[in-house]
Coordinates of C-alpha atoms and ligand atoms in Angstrom, one line a residue:
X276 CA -12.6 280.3 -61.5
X277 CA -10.5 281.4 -58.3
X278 CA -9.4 278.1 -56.3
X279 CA -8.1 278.4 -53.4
X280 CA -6.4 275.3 -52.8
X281 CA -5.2 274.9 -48.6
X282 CA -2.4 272.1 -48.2
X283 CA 0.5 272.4 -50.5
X284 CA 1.6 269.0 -50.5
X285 CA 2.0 266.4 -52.9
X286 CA -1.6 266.4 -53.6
X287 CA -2.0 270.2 -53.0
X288 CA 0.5 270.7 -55.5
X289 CA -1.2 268.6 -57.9
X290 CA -4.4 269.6 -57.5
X291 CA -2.9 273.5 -58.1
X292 CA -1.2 272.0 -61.1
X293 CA -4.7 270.2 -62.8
X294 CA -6.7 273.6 -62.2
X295 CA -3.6 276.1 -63.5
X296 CA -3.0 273.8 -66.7
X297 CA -7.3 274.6 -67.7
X298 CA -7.1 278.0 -67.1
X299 CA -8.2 278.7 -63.6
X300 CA -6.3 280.4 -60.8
X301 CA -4.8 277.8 -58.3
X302 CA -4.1 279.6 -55.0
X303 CA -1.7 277.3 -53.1
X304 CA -1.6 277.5 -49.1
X305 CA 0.5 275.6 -46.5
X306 CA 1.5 276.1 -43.2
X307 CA 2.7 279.5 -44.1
X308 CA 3.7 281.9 -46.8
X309 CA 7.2 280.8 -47.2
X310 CA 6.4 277.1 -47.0
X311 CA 3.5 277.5 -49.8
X312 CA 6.1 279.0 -51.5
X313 CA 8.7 276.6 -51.3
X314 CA 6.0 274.3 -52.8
X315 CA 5.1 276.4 -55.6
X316 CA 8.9 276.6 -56.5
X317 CA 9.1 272.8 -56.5
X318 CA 6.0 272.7 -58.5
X319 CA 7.7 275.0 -61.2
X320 CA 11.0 273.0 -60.9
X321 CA 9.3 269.7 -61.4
X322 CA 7.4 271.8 -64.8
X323 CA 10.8 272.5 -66.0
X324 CA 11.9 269.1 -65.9
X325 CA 8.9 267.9 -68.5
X326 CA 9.9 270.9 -70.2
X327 CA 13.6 269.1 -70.1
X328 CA 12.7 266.1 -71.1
X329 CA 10.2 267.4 -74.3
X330 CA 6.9 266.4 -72.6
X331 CA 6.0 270.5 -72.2
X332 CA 6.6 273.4 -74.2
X333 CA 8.2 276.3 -72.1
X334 CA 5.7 278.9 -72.5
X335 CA 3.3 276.4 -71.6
X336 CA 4.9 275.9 -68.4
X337 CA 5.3 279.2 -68.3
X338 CA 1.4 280.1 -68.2
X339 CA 0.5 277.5 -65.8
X340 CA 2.5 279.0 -63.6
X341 CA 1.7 282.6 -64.1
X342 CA -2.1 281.1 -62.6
X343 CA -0.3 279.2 -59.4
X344 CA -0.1 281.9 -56.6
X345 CA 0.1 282.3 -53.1
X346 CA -1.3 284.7 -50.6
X347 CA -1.9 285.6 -47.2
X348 CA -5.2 283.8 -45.7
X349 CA -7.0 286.1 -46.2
X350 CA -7.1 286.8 -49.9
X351 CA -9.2 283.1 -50.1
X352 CA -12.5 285.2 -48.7
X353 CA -12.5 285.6 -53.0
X354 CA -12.2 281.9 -53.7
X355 CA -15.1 280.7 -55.9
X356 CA -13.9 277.4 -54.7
X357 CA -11.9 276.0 -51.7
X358 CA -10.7 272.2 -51.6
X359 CA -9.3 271.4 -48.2
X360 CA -5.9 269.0 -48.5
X361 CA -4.5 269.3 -45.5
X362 CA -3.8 266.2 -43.2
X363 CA -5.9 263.6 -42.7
X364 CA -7.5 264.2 -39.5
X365 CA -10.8 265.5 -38.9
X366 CA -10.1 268.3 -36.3
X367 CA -7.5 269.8 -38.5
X368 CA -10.3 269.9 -41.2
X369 CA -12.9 271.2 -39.2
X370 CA -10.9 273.6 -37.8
X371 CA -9.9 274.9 -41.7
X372 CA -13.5 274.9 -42.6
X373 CA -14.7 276.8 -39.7
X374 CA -12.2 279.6 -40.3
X375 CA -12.6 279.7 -43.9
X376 CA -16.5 279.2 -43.1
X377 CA -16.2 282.9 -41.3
X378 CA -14.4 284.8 -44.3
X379 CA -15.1 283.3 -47.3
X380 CA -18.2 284.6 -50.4
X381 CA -21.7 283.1 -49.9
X382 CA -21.5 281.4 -53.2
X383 CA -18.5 279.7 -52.3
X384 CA -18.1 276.3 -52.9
X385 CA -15.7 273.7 -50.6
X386 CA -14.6 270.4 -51.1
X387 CA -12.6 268.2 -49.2
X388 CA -9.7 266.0 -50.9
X389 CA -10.1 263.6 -48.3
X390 CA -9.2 259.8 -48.4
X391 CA -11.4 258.1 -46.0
X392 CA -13.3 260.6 -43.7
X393 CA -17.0 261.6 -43.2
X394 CA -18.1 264.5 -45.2
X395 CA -21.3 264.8 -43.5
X396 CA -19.5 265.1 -40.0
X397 CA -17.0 267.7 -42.2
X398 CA -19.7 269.6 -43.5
X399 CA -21.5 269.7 -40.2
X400 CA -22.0 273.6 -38.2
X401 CA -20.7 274.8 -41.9
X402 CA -23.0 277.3 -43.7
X403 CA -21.1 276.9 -47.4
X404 CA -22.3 273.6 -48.7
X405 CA -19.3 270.8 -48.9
X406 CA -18.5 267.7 -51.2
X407 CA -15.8 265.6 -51.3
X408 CA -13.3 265.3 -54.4
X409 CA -11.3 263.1 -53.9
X410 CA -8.0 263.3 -56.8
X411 CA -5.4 260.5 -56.7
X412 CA -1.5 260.7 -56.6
X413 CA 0.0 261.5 -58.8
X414 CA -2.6 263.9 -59.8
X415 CA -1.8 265.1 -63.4
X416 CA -1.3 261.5 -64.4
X417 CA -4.7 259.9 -62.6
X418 CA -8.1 260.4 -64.4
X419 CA -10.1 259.5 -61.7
X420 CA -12.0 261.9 -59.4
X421 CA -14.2 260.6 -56.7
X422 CA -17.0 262.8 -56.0
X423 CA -18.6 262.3 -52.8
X424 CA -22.0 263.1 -51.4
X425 CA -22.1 263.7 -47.9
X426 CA -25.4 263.2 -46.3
X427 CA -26.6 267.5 -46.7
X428 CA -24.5 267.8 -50.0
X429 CA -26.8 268.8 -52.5
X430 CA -27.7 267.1 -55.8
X431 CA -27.0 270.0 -57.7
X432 CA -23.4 270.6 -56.0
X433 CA -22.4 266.8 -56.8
X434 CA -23.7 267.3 -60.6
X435 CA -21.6 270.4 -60.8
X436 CA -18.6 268.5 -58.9
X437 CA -18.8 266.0 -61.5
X438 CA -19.0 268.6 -64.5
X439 CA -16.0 270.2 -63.1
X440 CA -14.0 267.1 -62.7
X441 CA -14.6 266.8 -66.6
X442 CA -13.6 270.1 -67.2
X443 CA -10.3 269.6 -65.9
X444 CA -9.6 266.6 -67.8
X445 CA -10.7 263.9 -65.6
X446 CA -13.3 261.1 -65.2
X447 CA -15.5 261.3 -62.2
X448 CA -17.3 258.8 -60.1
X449 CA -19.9 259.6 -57.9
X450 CA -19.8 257.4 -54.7
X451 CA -22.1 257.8 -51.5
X452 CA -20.4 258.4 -48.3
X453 CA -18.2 255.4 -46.4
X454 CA -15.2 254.7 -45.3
X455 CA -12.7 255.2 -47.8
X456 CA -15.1 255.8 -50.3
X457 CA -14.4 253.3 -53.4
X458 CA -10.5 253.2 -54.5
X459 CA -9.1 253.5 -50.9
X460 CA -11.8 250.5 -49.5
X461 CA -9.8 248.0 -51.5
X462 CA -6.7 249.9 -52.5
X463 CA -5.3 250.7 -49.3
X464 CA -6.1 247.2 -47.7
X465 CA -4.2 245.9 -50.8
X466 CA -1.2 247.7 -49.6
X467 CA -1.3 246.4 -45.7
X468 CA -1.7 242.8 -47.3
X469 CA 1.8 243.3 -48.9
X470 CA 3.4 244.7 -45.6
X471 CA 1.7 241.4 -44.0
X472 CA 3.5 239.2 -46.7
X473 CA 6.7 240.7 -46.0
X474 CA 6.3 240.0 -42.4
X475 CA 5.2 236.6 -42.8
X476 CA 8.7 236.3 -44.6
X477 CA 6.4 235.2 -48.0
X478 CA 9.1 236.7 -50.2
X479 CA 11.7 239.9 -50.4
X480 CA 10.0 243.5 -51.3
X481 CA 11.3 243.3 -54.8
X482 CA 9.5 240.1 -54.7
X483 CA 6.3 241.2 -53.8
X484 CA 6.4 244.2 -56.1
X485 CA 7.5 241.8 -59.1
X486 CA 4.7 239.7 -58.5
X487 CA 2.1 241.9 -58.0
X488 CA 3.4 244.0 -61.6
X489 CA 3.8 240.5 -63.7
X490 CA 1.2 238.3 -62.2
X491 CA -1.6 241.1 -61.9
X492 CA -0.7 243.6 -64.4
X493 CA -0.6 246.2 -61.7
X494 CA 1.3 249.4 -62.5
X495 CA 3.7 249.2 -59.2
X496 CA 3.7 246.6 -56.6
X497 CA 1.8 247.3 -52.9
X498 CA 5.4 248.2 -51.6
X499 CA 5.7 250.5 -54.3
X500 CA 2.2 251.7 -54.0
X501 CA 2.6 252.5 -50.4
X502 CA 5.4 254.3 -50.8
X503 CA 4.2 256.8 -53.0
X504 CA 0.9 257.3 -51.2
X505 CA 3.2 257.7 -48.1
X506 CA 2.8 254.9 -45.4
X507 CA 1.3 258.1 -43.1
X508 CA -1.5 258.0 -45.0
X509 CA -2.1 254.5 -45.6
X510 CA -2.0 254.0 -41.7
X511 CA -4.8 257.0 -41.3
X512 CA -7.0 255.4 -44.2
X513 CA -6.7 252.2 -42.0
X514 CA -7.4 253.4 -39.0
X515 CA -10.4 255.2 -40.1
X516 CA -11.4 251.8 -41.7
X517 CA -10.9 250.0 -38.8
X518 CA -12.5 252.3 -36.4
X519 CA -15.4 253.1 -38.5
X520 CA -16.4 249.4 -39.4
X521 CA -15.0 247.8 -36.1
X522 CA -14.4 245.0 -38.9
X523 CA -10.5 243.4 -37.9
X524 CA -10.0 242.6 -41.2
X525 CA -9.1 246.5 -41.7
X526 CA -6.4 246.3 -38.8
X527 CA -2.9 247.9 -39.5
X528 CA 0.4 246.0 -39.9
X529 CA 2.2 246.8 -37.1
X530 CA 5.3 247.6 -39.1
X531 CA 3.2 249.9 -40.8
X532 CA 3.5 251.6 -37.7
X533 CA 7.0 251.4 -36.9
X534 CA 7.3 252.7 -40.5
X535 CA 6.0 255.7 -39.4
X536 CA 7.2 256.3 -36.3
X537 CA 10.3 256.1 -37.3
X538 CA 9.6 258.5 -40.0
X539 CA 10.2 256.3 -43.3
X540 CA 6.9 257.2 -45.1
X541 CA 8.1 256.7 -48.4
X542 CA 9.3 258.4 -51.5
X543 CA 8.3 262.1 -50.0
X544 CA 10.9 261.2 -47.1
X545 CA 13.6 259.1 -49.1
X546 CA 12.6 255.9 -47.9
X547 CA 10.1 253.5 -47.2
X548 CA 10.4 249.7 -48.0
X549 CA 12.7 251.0 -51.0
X550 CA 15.0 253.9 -51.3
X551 CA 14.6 256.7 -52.8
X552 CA 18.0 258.9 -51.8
X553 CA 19.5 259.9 -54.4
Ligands
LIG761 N1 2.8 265.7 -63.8 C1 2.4 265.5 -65.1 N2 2.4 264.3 -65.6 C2 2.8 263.3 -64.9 C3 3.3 263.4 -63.6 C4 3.3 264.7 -63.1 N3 3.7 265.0 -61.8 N4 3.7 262.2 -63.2 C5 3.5 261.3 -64.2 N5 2.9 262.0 -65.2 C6 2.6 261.4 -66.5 C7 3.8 261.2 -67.3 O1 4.3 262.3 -67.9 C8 3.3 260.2 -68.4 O2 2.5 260.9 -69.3 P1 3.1 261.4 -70.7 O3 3.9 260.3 -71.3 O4 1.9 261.8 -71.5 O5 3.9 262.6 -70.3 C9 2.3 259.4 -67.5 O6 2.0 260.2 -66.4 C10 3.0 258.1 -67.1 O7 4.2 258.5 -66.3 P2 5.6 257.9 -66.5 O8 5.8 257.4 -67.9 O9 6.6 258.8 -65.9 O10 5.7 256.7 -65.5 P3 4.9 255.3 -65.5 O11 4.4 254.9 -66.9 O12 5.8 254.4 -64.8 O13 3.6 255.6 -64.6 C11 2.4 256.0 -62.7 C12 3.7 256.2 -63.4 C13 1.3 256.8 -63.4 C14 2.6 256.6 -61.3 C15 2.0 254.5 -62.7 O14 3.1 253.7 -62.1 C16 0.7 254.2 -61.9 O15 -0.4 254.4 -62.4 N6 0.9 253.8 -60.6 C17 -0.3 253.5 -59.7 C18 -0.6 254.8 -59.1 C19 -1.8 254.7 -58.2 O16 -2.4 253.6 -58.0 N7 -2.2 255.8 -57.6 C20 -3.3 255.8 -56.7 C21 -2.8 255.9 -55.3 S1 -4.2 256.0 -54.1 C22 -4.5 257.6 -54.0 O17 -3.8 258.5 -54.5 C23 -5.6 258.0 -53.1 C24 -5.1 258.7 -51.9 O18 -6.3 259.2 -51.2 C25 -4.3 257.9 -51.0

């Protein structure tokens, strides 16, 4: 299968990385031609590294990549499948669909990786059918897939969303359209609870993190968490909550904010509540 995969970030890149390792071709697009391909060469470095370290066998690397390619815009009018990852904001999507909407096969097939937004409103004016997928970060290492029907997205595209997930190695839920589906509804809130701890001077970061590992069993801390989602995109997700429900419960820490604003989203920028700088 041909997948034409459009955002080239963190969860682009992973997404491009999960389809390559099964044997379909991952076609990664950013911004531009050069900018996908700076992310397919830090997809490859980050390859060689497992290969370093004994996880990965070179020539396995070495096929994955010979499926992760990038092209001009064009070339995804032979995509058998499209999954939108670009930022979360639902102009930018539409926008995406609608001009892959115009050029791509009939039997093409889109989904949207997005975290919290409508795919019935996403899917809406489109004449290829659309489902959410929704992968988690990071994306080789998470089993779950969240497959999302919107209210037009067929029964027969979510059963095949689902058999794909578990083609590619991963365990799918299906979840009916809200905001922030399942995992983000409680997992992002989870994260804006440990900002508001911080604020309310409960304990230090490391604190919070070390409780939240050795008092919950949790993998990483909120902090943590944050961090590697990238506080961005935990201040979309709760914005959509909050503006979808009207529910206050779902407002935004304002330091999440000034976070943001001031550019420290986490480990993709160096810092957030820890620091990442080498
Ligand atoms: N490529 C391939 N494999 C990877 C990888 C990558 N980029 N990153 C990690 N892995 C693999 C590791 O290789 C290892 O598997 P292996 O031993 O078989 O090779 C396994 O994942 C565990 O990794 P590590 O041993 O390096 O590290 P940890 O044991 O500390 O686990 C973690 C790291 C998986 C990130 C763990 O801390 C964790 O589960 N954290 C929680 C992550 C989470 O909750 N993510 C969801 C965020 S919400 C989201 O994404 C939704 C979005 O819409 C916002």
């Amino acid at each position: 299968m041909k997948v034409a995969i459009f955002g080239a970030g963190t969860m682009g890149s992973g997404i491009a990385q999960v389809f390559a390792a099964k044997g379909h071709v991952a076609m990664m697009y950013a911004s531009s031609v050069a900018s996908a391909q700076r992310h397919r060469d830090k997809l490859a470095a980050s390859l060689n590294k497992r290969v370093a370290k004994g996880k990965m066998t070179q020539e396995a690397a070495d096929d994955l990549m010979s499926r992760v390619v990038v092209e001009e815009f064009d070339a995804a009018a032979d995509a058998d499948l499209v999954i939108e990852c670009v930022a979360e904001n639902m102009a930018v999507k539409k926008e995406l669909l609608g001009r892959l909407d115009a050029i791509c096969k009939e039997s093409a097939i889109f989904a949207s990786n997005t975290s919290s937004l409508s795919i019935t409103e996403m899917a809406n004016g489109l004449n290829h059918q659309l489902v959410g997928m929704h992968f988690f970060n990071p994306v080789p290492a998470m089993k779950l897939v969240e497959v999302i029907a919107g209210a037009n997205t067929p029964a027969e595209l979510v059963e095949f969303t689902k058999n794909l997930s578990i083609e590619i190695g991963k365990t799918p839920v299906v979840v009916n359209e809200a905001p922030g589906f399942v995992v983000n509804k409680i997992l992002v809130p989870y994260c804006n609870e440990g900002v508001c701890v911080l604020q309310e001077g409960v304990a230090s970061a490391e604190d919070i993190d070390i409780a939240m590992q050795l008092g919950a069993n949790h993998p990483m801390g909120p902090l943590h968490l944050g961090d590697l989602i990238g506080w961005d995109v935990v201040l979309s997700i709760m914005d959509v909550l909050y503006h979808e429900t009207g529910d206050s419960k779902y407002r935004a820490n304002v330091l999440i904010r000034k976070m943001v604003r001031a550019g420290k989203l986490g480990i993709k920028s160096g810092e957030g509540f820890f620091n990442y700088k080498k």
